[in-house]
Amino acid sequence: MGNALRFSRRSVLKTMTAAGGLGALGAGLPWTPAMAKTLVIGFLYVGPRDDYGYNQAHAEGAAAVKAMPGVKVLEEEKVPETIDVENSMESMINLDGASLLFPTSFGYFDPYVLKEAKKHPDLTFLHCGGLWTPGKHPANVGSYFGYIDEAEYLSGIVAAYASKSKKLGFVAAKPIPQVLRNINSFTLGARSVDPAITTAVVFTGDWSMPVKEAEAANSLIDQGADVLTCHVDSPKVIVETAEKRGVFCTGYHASQATLAPKGYLTGAEWNWAKVYTDFVKMVQGGIKPPNLVRGGLKEGIIKTSPYGAAVSDAARKHADDVKAKFMDGSFVIYKGPIKDNKGNSVIAEGKSHGQTDIALESMNWLVEGVTGSIS
Amino acid sequence: MRPFLHGAVTRLSATLSAPLSALALPVAAVAVSLALFGAFVALVGVDPVEMYQLMYRGAFGTWFSWQNTLTRAAPLILTALCTALPAQLGLVIIGGEGALVLGALAAAAAGMALNGAPAALVLPAMALAGMAGGALLIGGAGALRQWRGVNETISSLLLTYIAIAVLNHMVEGPLKDPSSLNKPSTPPLADAYMIGTLPGSSVHWGLVAGIVCAVAAWVLMRRTTFGFAARMVGGNPRAARMAGLPVGRLLVVTTALAGAAAGLAGMVEVAAVHGRASASLVAGYGSTGILVAFLARQNPLAVIPVAVLFGGIGASGGLLQRRLDLPDASVLVLQGIIFVVLLASEAMRGRLHLFTFARPTATPATKEA
Amino acid sequence: MDHASLGWWGVPLAVLAGAIRVSTPFLFVSLGECLTEKSGRINLGLEGTLVMGAMSGYATAYLTGNPWAGVLVAGLAGSLLGTLHAMICALERVNDIAVGIALMLLGTGLAFFLGKPFIQPQAPQLPAIPFGWWSSSAQVRSALDINPLFLVGLALAPLLLWGLRTTRWGMVLRIVGESAEAARAMGYQINRVRLLATAAGGFFAGVGGSFLSLSYPGSWNERLSSGQGITAVALVIFARWDPVLCVWASLLFGGAGALGPALQSVGVTQGYHLFNAAPYVLTLAIMIATSSSRHRLAGAPAELSVTR
């Protein structure tokens, strides 16, 4: 039995590798065998790498790297945000000769990644979170992140067309700026279609709490929400609950389309395969990767899930039009006047904050149309 | 000279044989567990010999591995004391995680309140606050046991869940650093207040704190009247009460001390590792500590080597994932097997004569060279 | 009325629906633990049993395509762990609480280890019985989509109570739990009785676990249990070892767990961490209120180590 189980797990990973490999070839630079020294790359995940969510998105990126020539990929999952991060990286460096590390959890950065980077100035540490500040952080550290709220805005548009009750539901882990930005972008997208739409939010309190998430999804549906979305580490339970209760949903982190063949509309996904293969090619080619890499749909860091069958033509057209504007960089989500849900003006008329605007990174308000408050 | 030497040898063998036979059983239990776990991984297609070689390398094989092991062992010593101390009175406390978390929160709050004061003042204050936080939680479980008859095992566990909720509430609410945007936490401690590492290594001073506390706990329990009274309560509470021992006070003080140990672990996590309090403090050191305490047969001194062993198992876990594609839960399975086998081995105690030395009546084995 | 909003009325409805949805694992674990404790032994390992049941049930349902086979296998896995507990506890000088903690760890570890390949696939779910067919409101219909396992649990409680009170088996079990000496004098084999009681208790807990993975939330992953197994053990103590009271206690717990999300969905989002801790605070408060240092708890089996 054991072998059969292992086989099935490996086959899942193999499929992922194959899928990622194709992507890598498409964007490929020619690789010359002259630099034939194997590059050992370590990936650290905070949760299980087959969670249909945050960690799987990164593992799919790692799988794409694995398919590249001249690399050896090491992976460790469920590394908690403690001194274990330092220990695991040290172990990869000392015992396996890793020279490029991808600590993929936001909470790994300070102090663990910073400490390790200072200790090993000749190695490269690329962290997912977009936290690098010049002058403050070591030069051999890079940090990358994507403006996934662009895809959330598109999901909001699609959700608005699908909703009959004009009520959307959002299951979120914690009221932190990244999450609030997704909630707000999703809601702004939906309200750009129909200003009568509202979004109800439930915070579960942590990144992975399946029973709470299911309970939250059910409460939201009971309150009339007929499109659900979420920002938790693994959207699986929420997407499955929505499908069971016969409402629509949009995904997050990775594609959950197979979990909800009827109700899955679209989703906001990371495209780490591109980011990671690009980084690895730079390192292989002797180019120092940039310290701060951020981008959205245009830069290919973010992608959207293919539309589900339930998405109407009008919705597709509207979303595709806006997506085209994201792609040419002409669309701004946070353009005044925007009020928060307490009636205060947060972005004044005539003012607009583009994606890279640092002001958006300390977002601590919920936009008009969201029910709920941040305690 | 001869009779004196003979006597000395006999005395020596007598003092050696007790701890040695006490050691034989856990060592045998660990060996049996390793064999069982080896068979288990063999079933899923992994070569056990290769696995144990890797584990040895990852845990103790290099200087780096030793540092990895010892850093992991440091908090385990302190959280194990949280279970081992009350065990002297016959109590089973499993709230070490909660005491660690509350201690860490209290220590971080103290660090915030005293920000700007000299480190020589702030660090002891943080340590005291951490110990007080842990003592409050586990001492509370002890007090509930004494005055309301509430089972301490279950109450200490429930208090742990509550402590974690309080931590989350505080770091996302009243104690939140407004600039800790996407990872809510208390404000970072200034570098001056951070506990450094032992010279020439990456192991922080928490290891020393743990060893000192373990030795102190051993002295308290084995060499003082307090400890004698406590162990008497553990042996026979009714007799202890009849002998006029202050059972209630012993119980509450011991549980509070136990909580203080885990609370200190929390302070060390804040001041040596995290530099702040956040949800990441909930990392399972408390639950592994329970295991360490049981494997050490609740002996505060034995806690030290057992914590190192478990630190080693943890340190080798990553290598098993990377090289053998074993899941991270392998470490949990191995720990579970060790725990179960060890408890079962208790039944063998007193029947094992492997390490008993020659009786005094027999011819002395040693001769003058 | 489809998709109509219920506003504040949704809160009691969500609490009721939540009570039914969330309480089932509590119910099964507490009934099983009740049986085990009546024989004079406590099994704290049911947390591990629950997780193991969730994993093995999900895996079996996925591999065979039959969720009921999953329930059965989950129960069997549970009784296997229960048997292990009883066999170790039957040895001399072995503390049942410690064995429970050990099995909690082993059960969880094994479930995580063997469960890795089943995090991704979707297993067939247990069908629900639509008791809300009469209602025009989608919310009420959904709240009354009741899983048969919940009904089995409900039926099991009075059955257990009756069995413990009136059957010969129940008598023997209670004698063993009240006084091992008396039972021995009457010629009963204490260890065998306790083994059967613990194995049966493990079976129930395993089934409770399969509810988590095969019905609600209906998915297997490593964060599935947030201490339901261990909380249910505490629940037995304040249900005073009465299976029917276990039902009420479980419902109370399920409802308390549903309160937080329900309040948030109508806009009360402050202090949600503290709301989420409500079930634990509630258990502790009830334990403090109902325990006493002077006399034993009513209904407590005299041989039970936790109440001694």
mmCIF file of C-alpha atoms in Angstrom, chain A residues 1-2 4-6 8-9 12 50 52 236 240, chain C residues 54-64 111-123 213 219-222:
data_model
loop_
_atom_site.group_PDB
_atom_site.id
_atom_site.type_symbol
_atom_site.label_atom_id
_atom_site.label_comp_id
_atom_site.label_asym_id
_atom_site.label_seq_id
_atom_site.Cartn_x
_atom_site.Cartn_y
_atom_site.Cartn_z
ATOM 1 C CA MET A 1 0.000 0.000 0.000
ATOM 2 C CA GLY A 2 2.760 2.377 0.986
ATOM 3 C CA ALA A 4 1.157 2.932 -4.171
ATOM 4 C CA LEU A 5 0.606 5.987 -1.991
ATOM 5 C CA ARG A 6 4.028 7.348 -2.677
ATOM 6 C CA SER A 8 0.354 8.742 -6.462
ATOM 7 C CA ARG A 9 1.976 11.655 -4.682
ATOM 8 C CA VAL A 12 0.964 14.605 -8.865
ATOM 9 C CA ASP A 50 -0.084 20.165 -1.858
ATOM 10 C CA TYR A 52 -4.347 23.753 -3.250
ATOM 11 C CA LYS A 236 -10.029 24.073 -0.804
ATOM 12 C CA GLU A 240 -15.907 22.892 -1.852
ATOM 13 C CA ALA C 54 -10.531 11.431 9.461
ATOM 14 C CA MET C 55 -7.551 10.403 7.338
ATOM 15 C CA SER C 56 -8.304 6.686 7.005
ATOM 16 C CA GLY C 57 -11.972 7.383 6.314
ATOM 17 C CA TYR C 58 -11.158 9.882 3.589
ATOM 18 C CA ALA C 59 -8.508 7.648 2.052
ATOM 19 C CA THR C 60 -10.828 4.642 2.015
ATOM 20 C CA ALA C 61 -13.705 6.632 0.556
ATOM 21 C CA TYR C 62 -11.404 7.934 -2.150
ATOM 22 C CA LEU C 63 -9.914 4.540 -2.990
ATOM 23 C CA THR C 64 -13.158 2.550 -2.884
ATOM 24 C CA ALA C 111 -2.331 10.161 9.983
ATOM 25 C CA PHE C 112 -0.163 13.012 8.648
ATOM 26 C CA PHE C 113 2.446 10.612 7.322
ATOM 27 C CA LEU C 114 0.049 8.275 5.541
ATOM 28 C CA GLY C 115 -2.380 11.050 4.627
ATOM 29 C CA LYS C 116 -0.020 13.098 2.415
ATOM 30 C CA PRO C 117 -1.235 11.579 -0.869
ATOM 31 C CA PHE C 118 -4.863 12.281 0.062
ATOM 32 C CA ILE C 119 -4.660 16.027 0.681
ATOM 33 C CA GLN C 120 -5.215 16.719 -3.002
ATOM 34 C CA PRO C 121 -7.823 14.241 -4.238
ATOM 35 C CA GLN C 122 -11.531 14.687 -3.635
ATOM 36 C CA ALA C 123 -13.270 11.774 -1.958
ATOM 37 C CA SER C 213 -13.343 14.481 6.435
ATOM 38 C CA SER C 219 -11.939 17.419 3.203
ATOM 39 C CA TRP C 220 -8.740 15.895 4.504
ATOM 40 C CA ASN C 221 -5.889 18.131 5.571
ATOM 41 C CA GLU C 222 -3.536 18.439 8.477
#
